[in-house]
PDB file of C-alpha atoms in Angstrom:
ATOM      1  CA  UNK X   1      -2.987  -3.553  28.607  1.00 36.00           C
ATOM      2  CA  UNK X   2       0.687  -4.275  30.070  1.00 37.00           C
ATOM      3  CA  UNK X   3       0.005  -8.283  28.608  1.00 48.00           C
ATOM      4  CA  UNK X   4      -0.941  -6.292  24.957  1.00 50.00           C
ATOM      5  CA  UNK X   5       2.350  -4.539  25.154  1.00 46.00           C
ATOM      6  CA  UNK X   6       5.188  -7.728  25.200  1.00 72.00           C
ATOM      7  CA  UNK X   7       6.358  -7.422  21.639  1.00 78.00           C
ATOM      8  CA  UNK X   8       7.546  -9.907  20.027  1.00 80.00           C
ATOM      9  CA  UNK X   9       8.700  -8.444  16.562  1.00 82.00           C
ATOM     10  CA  UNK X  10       9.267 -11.845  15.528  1.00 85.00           C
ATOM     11  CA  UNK X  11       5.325 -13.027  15.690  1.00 90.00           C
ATOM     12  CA  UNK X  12       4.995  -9.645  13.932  1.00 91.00           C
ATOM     13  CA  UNK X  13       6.795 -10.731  11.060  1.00 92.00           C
ATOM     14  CA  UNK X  14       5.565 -13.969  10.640  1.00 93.00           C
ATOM     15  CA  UNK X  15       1.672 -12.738  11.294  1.00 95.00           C
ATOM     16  CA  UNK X  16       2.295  -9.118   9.374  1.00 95.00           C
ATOM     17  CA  UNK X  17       3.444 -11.672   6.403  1.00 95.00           C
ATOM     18  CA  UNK X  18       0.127 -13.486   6.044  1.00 95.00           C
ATOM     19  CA  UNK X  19      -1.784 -10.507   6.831  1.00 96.00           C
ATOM     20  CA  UNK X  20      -0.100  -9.129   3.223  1.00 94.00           C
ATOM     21  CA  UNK X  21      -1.551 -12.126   1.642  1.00 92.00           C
ATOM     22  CA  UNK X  22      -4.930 -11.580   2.269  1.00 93.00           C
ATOM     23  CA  UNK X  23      -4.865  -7.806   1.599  1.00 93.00           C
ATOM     24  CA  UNK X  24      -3.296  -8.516  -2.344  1.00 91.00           C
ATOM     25  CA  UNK X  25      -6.136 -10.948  -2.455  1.00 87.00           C
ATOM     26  CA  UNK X  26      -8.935  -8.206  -1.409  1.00 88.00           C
ATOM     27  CA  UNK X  27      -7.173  -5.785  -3.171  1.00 86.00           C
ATOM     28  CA  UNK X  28      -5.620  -6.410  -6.127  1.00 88.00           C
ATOM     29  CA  UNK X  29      -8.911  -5.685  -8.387  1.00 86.00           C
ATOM     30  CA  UNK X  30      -9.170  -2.421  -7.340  1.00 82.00           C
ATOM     31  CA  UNK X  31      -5.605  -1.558  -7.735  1.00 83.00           C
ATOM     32  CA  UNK X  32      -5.581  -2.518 -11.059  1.00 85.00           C
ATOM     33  CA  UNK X  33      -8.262   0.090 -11.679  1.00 85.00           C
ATOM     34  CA  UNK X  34      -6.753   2.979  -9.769  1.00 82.00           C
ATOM     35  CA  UNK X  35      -3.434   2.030 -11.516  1.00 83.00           C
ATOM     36  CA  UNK X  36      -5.273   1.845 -15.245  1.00 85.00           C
ATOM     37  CA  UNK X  37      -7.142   5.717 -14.088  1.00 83.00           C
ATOM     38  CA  UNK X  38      -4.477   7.754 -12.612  1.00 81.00           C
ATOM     39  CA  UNK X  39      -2.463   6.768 -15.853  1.00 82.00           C
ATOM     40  CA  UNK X  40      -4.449   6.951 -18.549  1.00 84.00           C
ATOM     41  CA  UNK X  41      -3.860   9.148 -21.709  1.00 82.00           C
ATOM     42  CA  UNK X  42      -5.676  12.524 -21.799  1.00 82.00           C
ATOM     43  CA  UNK X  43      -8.247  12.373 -24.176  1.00 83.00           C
ATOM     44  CA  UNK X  44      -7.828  14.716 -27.753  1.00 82.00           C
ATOM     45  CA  UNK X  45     -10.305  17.694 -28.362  1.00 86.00           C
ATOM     46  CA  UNK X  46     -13.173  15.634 -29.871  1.00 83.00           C
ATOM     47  CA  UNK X  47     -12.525  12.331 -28.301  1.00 84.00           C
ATOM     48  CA  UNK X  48     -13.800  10.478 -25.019  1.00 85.00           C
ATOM     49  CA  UNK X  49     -11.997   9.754 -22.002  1.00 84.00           C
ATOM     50  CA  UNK X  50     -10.504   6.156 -22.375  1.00 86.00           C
ATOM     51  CA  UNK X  51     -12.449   5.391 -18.676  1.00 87.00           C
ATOM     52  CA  UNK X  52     -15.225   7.531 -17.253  1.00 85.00           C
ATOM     53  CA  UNK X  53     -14.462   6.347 -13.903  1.00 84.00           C
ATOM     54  CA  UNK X  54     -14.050   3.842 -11.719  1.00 84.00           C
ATOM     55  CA  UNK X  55     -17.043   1.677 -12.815  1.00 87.00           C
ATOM     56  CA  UNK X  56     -16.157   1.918 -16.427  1.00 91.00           C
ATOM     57  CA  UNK X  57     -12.777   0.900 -15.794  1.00 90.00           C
ATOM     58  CA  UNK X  58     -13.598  -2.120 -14.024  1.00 88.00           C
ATOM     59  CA  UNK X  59     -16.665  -3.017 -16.574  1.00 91.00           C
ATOM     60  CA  UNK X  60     -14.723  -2.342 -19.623  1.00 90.00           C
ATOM     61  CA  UNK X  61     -11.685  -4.574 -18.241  1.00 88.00           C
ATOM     62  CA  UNK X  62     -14.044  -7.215 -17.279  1.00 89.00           C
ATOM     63  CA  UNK X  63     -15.661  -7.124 -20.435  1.00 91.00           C
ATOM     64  CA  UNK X  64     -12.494  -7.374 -22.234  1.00 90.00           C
ATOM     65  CA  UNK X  65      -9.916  -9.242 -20.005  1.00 89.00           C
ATOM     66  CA  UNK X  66     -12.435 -11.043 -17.848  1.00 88.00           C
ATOM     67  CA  UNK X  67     -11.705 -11.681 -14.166  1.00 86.00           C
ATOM     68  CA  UNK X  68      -8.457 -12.289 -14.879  1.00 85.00           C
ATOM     69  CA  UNK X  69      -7.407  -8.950 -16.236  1.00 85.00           C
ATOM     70  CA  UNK X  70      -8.468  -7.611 -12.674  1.00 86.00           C
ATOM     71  CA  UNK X  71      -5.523  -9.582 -11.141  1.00 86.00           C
ATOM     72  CA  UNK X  72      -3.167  -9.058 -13.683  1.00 83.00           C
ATOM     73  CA  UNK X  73       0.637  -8.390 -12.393  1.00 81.00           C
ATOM     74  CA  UNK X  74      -0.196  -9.809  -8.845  1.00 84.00           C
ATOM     75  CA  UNK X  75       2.361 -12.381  -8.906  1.00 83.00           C
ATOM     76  CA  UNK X  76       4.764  -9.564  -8.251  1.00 76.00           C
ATOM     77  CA  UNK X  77       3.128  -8.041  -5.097  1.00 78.00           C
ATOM     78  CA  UNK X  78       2.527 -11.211  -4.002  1.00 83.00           C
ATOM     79  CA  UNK X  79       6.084 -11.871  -3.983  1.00 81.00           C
ATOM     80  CA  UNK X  80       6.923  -8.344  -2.969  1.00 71.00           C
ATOM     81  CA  UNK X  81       3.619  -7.915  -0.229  1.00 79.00           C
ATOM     82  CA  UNK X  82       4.646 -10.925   1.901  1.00 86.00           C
ATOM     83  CA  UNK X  83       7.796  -9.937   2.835  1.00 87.00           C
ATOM     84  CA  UNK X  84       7.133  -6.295   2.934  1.00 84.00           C
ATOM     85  CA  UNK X  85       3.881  -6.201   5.565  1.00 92.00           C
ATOM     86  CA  UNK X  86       6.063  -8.586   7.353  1.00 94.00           C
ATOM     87  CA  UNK X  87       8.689  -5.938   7.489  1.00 94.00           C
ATOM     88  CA  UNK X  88       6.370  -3.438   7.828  1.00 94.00           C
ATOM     89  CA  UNK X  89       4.891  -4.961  11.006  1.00 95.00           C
ATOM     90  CA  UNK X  90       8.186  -5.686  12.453  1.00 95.00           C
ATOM     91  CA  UNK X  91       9.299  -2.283  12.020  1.00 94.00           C
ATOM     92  CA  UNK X  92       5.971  -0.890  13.958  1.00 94.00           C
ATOM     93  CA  UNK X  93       6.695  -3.405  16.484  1.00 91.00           C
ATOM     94  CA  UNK X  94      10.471  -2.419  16.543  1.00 91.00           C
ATOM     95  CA  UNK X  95       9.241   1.419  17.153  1.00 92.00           C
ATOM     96  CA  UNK X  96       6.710   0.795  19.710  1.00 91.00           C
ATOM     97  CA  UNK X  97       9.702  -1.428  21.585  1.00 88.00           C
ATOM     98  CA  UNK X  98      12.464   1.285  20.831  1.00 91.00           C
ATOM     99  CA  UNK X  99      10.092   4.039  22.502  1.00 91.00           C
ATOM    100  CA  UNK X 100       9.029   1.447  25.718  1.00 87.00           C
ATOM    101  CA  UNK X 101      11.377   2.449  28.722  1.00 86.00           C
ATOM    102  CA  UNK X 102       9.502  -0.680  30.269  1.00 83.00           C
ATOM    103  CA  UNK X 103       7.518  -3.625  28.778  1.00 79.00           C
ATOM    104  CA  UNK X 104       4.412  -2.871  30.794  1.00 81.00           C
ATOM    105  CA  UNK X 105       4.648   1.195  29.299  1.00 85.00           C
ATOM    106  CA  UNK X 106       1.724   2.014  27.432  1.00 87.00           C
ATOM    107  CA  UNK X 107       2.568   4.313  24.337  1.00 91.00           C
ATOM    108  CA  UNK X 108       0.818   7.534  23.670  1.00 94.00           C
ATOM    109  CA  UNK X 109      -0.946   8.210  19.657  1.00 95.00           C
ATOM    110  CA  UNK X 110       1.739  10.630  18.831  1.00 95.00           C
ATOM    111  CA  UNK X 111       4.444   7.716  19.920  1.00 95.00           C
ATOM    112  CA  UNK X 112       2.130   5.208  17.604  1.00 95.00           C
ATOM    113  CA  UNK X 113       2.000   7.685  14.841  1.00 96.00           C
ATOM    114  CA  UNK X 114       6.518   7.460  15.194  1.00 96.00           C
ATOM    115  CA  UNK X 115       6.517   3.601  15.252  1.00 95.00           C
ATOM    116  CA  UNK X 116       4.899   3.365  12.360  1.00 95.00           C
ATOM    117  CA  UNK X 117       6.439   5.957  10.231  1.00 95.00           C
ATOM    118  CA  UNK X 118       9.605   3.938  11.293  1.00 93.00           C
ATOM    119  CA  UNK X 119       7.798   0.673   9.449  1.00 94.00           C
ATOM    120  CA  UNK X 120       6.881   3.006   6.583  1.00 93.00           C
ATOM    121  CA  UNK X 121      11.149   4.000   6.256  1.00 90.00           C
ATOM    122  CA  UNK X 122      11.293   0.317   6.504  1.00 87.00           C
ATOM    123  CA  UNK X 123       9.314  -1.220   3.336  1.00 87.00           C
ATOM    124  CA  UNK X 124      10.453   1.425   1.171  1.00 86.00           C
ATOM    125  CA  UNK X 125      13.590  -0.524   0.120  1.00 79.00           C
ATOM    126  CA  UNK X 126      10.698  -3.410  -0.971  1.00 78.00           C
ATOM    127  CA  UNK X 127       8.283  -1.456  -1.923  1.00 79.00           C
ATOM    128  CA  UNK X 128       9.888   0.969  -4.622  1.00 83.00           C
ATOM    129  CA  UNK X 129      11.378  -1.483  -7.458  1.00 86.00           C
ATOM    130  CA  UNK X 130       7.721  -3.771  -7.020  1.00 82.00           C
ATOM    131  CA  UNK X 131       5.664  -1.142  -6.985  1.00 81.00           C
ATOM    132  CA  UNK X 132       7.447   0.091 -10.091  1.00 85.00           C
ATOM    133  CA  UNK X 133       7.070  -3.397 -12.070  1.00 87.00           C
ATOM    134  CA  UNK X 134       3.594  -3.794 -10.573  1.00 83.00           C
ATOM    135  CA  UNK X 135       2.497  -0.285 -12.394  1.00 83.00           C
ATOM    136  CA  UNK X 136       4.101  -0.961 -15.536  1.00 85.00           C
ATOM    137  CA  UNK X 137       2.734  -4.522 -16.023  1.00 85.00           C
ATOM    138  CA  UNK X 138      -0.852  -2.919 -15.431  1.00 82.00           C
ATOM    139  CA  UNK X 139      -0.259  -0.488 -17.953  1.00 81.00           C
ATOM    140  CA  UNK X 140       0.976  -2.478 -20.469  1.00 83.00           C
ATOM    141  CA  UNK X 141      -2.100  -4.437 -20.696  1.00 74.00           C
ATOM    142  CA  UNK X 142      -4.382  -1.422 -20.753  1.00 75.00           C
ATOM    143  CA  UNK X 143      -2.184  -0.179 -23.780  1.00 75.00           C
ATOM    144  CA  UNK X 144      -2.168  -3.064 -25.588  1.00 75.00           C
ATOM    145  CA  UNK X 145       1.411  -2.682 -26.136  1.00 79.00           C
ATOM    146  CA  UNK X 146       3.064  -5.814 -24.652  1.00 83.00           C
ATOM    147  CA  UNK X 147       6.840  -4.999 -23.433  1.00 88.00           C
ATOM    148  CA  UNK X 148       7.480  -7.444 -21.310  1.00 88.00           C
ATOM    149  CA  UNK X 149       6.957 -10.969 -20.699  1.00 89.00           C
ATOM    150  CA  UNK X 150       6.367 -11.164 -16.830  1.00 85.00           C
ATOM    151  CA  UNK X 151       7.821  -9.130 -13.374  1.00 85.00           C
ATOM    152  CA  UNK X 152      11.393 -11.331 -14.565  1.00 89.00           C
ATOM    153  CA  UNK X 153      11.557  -9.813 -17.605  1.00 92.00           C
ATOM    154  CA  UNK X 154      10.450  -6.526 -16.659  1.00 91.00           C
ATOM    155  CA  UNK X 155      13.280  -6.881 -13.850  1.00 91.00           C
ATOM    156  CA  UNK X 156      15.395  -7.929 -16.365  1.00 93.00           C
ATOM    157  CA  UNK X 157      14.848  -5.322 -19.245  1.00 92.00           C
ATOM    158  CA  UNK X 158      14.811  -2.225 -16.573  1.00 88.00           C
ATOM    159  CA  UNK X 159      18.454  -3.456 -15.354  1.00 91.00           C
ATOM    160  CA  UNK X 160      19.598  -3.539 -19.017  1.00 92.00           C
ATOM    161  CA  UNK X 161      18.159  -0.389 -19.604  1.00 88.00           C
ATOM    162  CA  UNK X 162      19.757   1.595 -16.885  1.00 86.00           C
ATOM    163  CA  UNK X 163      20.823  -0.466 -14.212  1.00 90.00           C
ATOM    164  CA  UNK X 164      19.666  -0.789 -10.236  1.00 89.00           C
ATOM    165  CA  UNK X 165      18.663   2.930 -10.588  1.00 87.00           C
ATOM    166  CA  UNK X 166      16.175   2.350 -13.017  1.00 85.00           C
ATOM    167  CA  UNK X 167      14.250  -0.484 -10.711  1.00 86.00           C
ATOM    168  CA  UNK X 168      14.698   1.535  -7.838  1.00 87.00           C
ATOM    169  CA  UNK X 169      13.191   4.852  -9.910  1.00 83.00           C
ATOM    170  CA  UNK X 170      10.470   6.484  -7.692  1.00 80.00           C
ATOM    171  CA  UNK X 171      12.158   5.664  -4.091  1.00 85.00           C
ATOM    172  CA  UNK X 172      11.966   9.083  -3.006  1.00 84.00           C
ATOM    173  CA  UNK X 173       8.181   9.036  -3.657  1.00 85.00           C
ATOM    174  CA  UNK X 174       7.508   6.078  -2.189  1.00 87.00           C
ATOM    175  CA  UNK X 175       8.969   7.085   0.975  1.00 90.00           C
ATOM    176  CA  UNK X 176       6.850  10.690   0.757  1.00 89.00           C
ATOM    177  CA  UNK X 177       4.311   8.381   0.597  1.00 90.00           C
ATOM    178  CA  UNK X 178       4.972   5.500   2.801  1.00 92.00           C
ATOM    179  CA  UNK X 179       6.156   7.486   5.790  1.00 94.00           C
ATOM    180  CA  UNK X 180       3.730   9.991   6.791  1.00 96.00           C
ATOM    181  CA  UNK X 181       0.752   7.308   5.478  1.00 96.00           C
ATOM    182  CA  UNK X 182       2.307   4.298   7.677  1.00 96.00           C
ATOM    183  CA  UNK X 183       2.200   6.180  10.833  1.00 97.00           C
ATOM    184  CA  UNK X 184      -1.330   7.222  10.057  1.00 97.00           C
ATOM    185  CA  UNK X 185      -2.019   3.649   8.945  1.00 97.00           C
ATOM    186  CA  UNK X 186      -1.134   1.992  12.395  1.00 97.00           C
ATOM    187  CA  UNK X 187      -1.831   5.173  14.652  1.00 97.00           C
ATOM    188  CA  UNK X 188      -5.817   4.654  13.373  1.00 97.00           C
ATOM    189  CA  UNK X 189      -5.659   1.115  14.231  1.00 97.00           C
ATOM    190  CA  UNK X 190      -4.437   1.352  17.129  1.00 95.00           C
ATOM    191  CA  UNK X 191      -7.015   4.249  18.298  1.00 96.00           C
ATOM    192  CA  UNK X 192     -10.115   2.533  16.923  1.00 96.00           C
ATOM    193  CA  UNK X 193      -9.094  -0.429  18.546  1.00 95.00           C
ATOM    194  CA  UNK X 194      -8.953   1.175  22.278  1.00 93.00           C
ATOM    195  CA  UNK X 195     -11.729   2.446  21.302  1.00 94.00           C
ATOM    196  CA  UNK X 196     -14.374  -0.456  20.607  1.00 95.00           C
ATOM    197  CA  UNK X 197     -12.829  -2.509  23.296  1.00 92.00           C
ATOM    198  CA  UNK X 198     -15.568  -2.786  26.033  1.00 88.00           C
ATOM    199  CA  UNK X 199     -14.797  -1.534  29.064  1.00 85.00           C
ATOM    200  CA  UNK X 200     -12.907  -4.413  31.024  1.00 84.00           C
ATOM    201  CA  UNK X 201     -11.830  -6.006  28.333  1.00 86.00           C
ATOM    202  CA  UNK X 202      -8.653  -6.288  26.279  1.00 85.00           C
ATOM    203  CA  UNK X 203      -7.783  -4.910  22.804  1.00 84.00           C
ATOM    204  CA  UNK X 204      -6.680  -8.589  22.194  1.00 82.00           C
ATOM    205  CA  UNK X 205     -10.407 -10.080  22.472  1.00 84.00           C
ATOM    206  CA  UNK X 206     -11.923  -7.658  19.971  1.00 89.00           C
ATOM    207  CA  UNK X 207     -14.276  -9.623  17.917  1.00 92.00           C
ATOM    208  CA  UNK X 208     -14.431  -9.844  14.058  1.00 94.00           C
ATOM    209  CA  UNK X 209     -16.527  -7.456  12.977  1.00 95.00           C
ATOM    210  CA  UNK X 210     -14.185  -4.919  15.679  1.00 95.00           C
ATOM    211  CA  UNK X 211     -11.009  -5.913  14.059  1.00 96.00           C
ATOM    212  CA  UNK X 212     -12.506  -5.259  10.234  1.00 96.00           C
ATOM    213  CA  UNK X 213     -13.794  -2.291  11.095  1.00 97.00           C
ATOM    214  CA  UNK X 214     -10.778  -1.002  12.870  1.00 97.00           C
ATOM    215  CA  UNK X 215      -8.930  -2.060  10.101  1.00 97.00           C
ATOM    216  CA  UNK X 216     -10.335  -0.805   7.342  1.00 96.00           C
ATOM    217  CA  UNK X 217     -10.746   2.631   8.824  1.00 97.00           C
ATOM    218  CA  UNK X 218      -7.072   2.425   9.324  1.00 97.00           C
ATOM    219  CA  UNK X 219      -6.747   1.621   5.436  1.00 96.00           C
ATOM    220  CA  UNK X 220      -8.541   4.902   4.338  1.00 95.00           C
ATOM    221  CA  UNK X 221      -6.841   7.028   6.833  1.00 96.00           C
ATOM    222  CA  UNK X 222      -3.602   5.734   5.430  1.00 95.00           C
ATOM    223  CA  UNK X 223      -4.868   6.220   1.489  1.00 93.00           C
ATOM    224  CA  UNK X 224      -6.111  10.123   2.718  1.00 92.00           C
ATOM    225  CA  UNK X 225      -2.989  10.788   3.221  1.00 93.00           C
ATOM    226  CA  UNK X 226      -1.291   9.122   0.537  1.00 93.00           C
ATOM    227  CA  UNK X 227      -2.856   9.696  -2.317  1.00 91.00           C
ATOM    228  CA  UNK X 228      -1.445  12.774  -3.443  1.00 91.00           C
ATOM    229  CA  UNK X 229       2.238  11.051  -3.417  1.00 90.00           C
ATOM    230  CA  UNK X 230       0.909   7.684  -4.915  1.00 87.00           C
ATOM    231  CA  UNK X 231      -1.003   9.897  -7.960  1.00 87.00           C
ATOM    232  CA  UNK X 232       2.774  11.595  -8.598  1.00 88.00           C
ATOM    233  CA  UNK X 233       4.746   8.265  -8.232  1.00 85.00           C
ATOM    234  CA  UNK X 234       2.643   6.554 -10.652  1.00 84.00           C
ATOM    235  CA  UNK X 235       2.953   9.251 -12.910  1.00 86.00           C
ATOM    236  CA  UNK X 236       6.672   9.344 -12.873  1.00 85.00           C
ATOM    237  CA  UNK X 237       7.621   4.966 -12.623  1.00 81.00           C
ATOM    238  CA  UNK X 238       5.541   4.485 -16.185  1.00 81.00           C
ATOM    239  CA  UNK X 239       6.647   7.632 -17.788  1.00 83.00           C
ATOM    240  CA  UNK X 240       9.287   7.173 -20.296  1.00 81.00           C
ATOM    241  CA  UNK X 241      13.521   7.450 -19.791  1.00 74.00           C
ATOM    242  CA  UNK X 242      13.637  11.171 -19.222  1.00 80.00           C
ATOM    243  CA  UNK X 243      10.893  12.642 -19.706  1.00 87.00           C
ATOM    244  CA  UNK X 244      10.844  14.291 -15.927  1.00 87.00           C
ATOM    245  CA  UNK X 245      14.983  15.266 -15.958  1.00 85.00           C
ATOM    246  CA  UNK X 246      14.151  17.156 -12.313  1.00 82.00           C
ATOM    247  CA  UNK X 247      12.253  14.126 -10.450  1.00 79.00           C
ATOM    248  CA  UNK X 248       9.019  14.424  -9.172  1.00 80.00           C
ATOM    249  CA  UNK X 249       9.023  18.286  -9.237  1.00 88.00           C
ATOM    250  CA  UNK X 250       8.412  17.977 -13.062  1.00 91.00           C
ATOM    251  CA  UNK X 251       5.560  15.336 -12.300  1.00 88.00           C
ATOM    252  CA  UNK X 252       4.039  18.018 -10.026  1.00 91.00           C
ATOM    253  CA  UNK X 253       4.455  20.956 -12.043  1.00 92.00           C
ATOM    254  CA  UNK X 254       2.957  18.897 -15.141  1.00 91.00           C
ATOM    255  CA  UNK X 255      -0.187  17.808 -13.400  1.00 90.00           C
ATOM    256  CA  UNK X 256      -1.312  20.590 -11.883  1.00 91.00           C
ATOM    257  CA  UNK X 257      -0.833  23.145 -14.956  1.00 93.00           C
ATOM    258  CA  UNK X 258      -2.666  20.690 -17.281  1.00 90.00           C
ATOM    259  CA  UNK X 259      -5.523  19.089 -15.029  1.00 88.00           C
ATOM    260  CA  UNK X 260      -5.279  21.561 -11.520  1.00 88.00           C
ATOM    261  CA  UNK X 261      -5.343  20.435  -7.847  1.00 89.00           C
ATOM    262  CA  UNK X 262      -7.868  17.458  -8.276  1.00 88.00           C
ATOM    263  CA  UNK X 263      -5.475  15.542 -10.187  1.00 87.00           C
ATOM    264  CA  UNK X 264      -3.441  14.663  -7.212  1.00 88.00           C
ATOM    265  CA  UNK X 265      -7.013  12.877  -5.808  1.00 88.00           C
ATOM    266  CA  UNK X 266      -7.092  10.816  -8.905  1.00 82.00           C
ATOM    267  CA  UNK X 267      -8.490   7.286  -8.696  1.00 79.00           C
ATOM    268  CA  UNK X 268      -9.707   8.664  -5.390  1.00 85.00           C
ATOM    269  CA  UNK X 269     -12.905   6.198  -5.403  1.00 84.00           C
ATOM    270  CA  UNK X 270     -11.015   2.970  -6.636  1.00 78.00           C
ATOM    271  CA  UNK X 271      -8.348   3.371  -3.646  1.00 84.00           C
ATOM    272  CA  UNK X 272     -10.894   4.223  -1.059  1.00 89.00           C
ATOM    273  CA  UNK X 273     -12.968   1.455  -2.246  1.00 85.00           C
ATOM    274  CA  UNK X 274     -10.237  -0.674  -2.033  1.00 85.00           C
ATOM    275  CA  UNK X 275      -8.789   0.616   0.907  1.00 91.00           C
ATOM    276  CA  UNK X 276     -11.357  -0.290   3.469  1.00 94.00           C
ATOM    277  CA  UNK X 277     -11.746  -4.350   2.589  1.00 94.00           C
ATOM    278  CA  UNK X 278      -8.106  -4.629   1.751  1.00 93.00           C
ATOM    279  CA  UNK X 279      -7.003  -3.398   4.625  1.00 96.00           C
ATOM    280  CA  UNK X 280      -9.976  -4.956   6.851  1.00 97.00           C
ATOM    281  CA  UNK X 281      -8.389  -8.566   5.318  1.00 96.00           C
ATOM    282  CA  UNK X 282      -5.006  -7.423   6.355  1.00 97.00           C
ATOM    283  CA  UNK X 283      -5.595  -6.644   9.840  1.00 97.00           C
ATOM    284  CA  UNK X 284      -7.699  -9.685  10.504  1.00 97.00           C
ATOM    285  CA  UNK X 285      -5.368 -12.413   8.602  1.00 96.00           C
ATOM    286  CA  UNK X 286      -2.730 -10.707  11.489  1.00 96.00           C
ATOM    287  CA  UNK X 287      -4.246 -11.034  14.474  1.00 95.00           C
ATOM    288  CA  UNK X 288      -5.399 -14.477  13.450  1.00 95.00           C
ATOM    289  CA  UNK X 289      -1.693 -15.212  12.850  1.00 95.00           C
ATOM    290  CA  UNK X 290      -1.045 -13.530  15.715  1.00 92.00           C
ATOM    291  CA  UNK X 291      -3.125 -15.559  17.808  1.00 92.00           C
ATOM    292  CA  UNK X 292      -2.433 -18.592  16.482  1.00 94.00           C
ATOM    293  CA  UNK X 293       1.622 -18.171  16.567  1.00 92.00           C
ATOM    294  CA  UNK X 294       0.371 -17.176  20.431  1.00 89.00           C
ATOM    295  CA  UNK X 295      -1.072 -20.224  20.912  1.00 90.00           C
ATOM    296  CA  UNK X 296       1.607 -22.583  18.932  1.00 90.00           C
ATOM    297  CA  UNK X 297       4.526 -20.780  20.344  1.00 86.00           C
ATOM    298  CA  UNK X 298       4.057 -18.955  23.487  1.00 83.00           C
ATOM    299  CA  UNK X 299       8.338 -18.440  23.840  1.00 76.00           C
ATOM    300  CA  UNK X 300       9.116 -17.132  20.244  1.00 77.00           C
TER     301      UNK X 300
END
C-alpha cells in the first residue's frame, strides 16, 4: 500500500491526459445523444416528440447523419478533454498529497471523496467554455440551423457577442456539477479497487477486467450524482441571450413547473450507458500510462 501512495502528480498528468483520450473516443456517441434529448423542443398538442428516447435518437441520427453525426463537435473535447483529465488527475493527486502527513499514510474514503472534489474545482476553468461550444455545436446540427462554422468560430462569434462572459456562461453549474460528482468519481474508484484486489496483493496489479469494472462503476456513481446539474447547465449554455436574467434559478424553476421532478434525470439512459464504457476506457488508458511512464521514467 505505502509503494501505491508515492504520488507523483506529474505521471498523473501525463497518464490522466491519455486516459481523456480514450474516454471522448468511448464516449462521444452517447453524448451526442444525451446532449440532442435533454435539449430538444417540447413537442405541440398534436405533434410527436422529436426523439422517443435514447434508441430513437441514436437510430434517427444514424439514419440521417451516419456515423459521423454521432461524433460530431468532438474536435473540441478532444482539445478541451486532454488537458482537462490531465488536470483533473493532477488535482486528485495534489489532494491526496496535500492531506498525506507522510508518504507511506494511507488516506481514508471521506479524505478520497476531498481530493477529488479538489480536481473537480480544478477542471472547471476547462471545462465550462468547452462544454458550452461542445453543446451548442450538437444542437445546431439536430436543428438544422447551422450558426457556426466549427468550435473557432463558435469561440469566435460568442466573444463578439458578449465577450469572455459569454464563453465562460454556465461556470457556476459546472462547478455544482463537477465538484460533488468528482469526489464521488475518484472516491468509487478508489473503493472498488481495494476492494477486488486479492488479498496479498496490490491495487497496482489489478488485472483488466478489475480496472474496467472499477472504472466504470466509478463513471455511473459520478453521472448519479451529476445529472441533475448537467440537465440544468445544458438547458441554460444553448438557451438564447437572456432568456434566464436570474441564472440557473430560472432554468430550475422552468423545468420543473413545465415537465416536474423527472426532468432533472433527463437523458438518464444515454449518460448511464455511456458512463460505464467511457469511463472503463478512461481508467484503463491511465493506469496503462501510468505504468508505462513507471517503467520509462522511474525518477519523474
Amino acid at each position: 500500500m505505502a509503494k501505491q501512495q508515492a504520488i507523483s502528480p506529474t505521471k498523473n498528468f501525463f497518464a490522466g491526459g491519455f486516459g481523456g483520450v480514450c474516454l471522448v473516443f468511448a464516449g462521444h456517441p452517447l453524448d451526442t445523444i444525451k446532449v440532442r434529448i435533454q435539449t430538444m423542443p417540447l413537442p405541440g398538442p398534436g405533434e410527436t416528440a422529436l426523439y422517443r428516447g435514447t434508441f430513437d435518437c441514436f437510430k434517427k441520427t444514424l439514419a440521417k447523419e451516419g456515423v459521423k453525426g454521432l461524433y460530431k463537435g468532438m474536435a473540441a473535447p478532444i482539445i478541451g478533454v486532454t488537458p482537462m483529465f490531465a488536470v483533473c488527475f493532477f488535482g486528485f493527486g495534489l489532494g491526496k498529497k496535500l492531506q498525506q502527513k507522510s508518504p507511506d499514510d494511507v488516506l481514508t474514503y471521506p479524505q478520497l471523496f476531498a481530493a477529488g472534489m479538489l480536481s473537480g474545482v480544478f477542471t472547471t476553468g476547462i471545462m465550462a467554455p468547452g462544454e458550452r461550444i461542445k453543446c451548442l455545436l450538437q444542437i445546431q446540427a439536430a436543428t438544422g440551423e447551422v450558426k457556426y462554422a466549427g468550435p473557432m468560430d463558435c469561440v469566435k462569434q460568442l466573444y463578439r457577442e458578449s465577450g469572455i462572459r459569454g464563453i465562460y456562461r454556465g461556470t457556476a453549474l459546472t462547478l455544482m456539477r463537477d465538484v460533488p460528482a468528482s469526489g464521488m468519481y475518484f472516491m468509487t474508484y478508489e473503493w472498488l479497487k481495494h476492494a477486488l484486489t486479492p488479498e496479498g496483493k496490490s491495487p497496482n496489479e489489478l488485472s483488466v477486467p478489475s480496472v474496467l469494472f472499477a472504472g466504470g462503476m466509478a463513471g455511473i456513481f459520478n453521472w448519479a450524482v451529476a445529472i441533475p446539474p448537467d440537465v440544468l447547465k445544458s438547458r441554460f449554455q444553448t438557451a438564447p441571450e437572456g432568456k434566464y436574467p436570474n441564472g440557473f434559478r430560472d432554468v430550475l424553476r422552468e423545468l420543473l413547473r413545465e415537465e416536474g421532478v423527472a426532468s432533472l434525470y433527463k437523458g438518464f439512459t444515454a449518460v448511464m450507458l455511456r458512463a460505464f464504457p467511457a469511463n472503463a476506457a478512461c481508467f484503463l488508458g491511465f493506469e496503462l500510462a501510468m505504468k508505462f511512464l513507471n517503467w520509462a521514467a522511474p525518477g519523474l
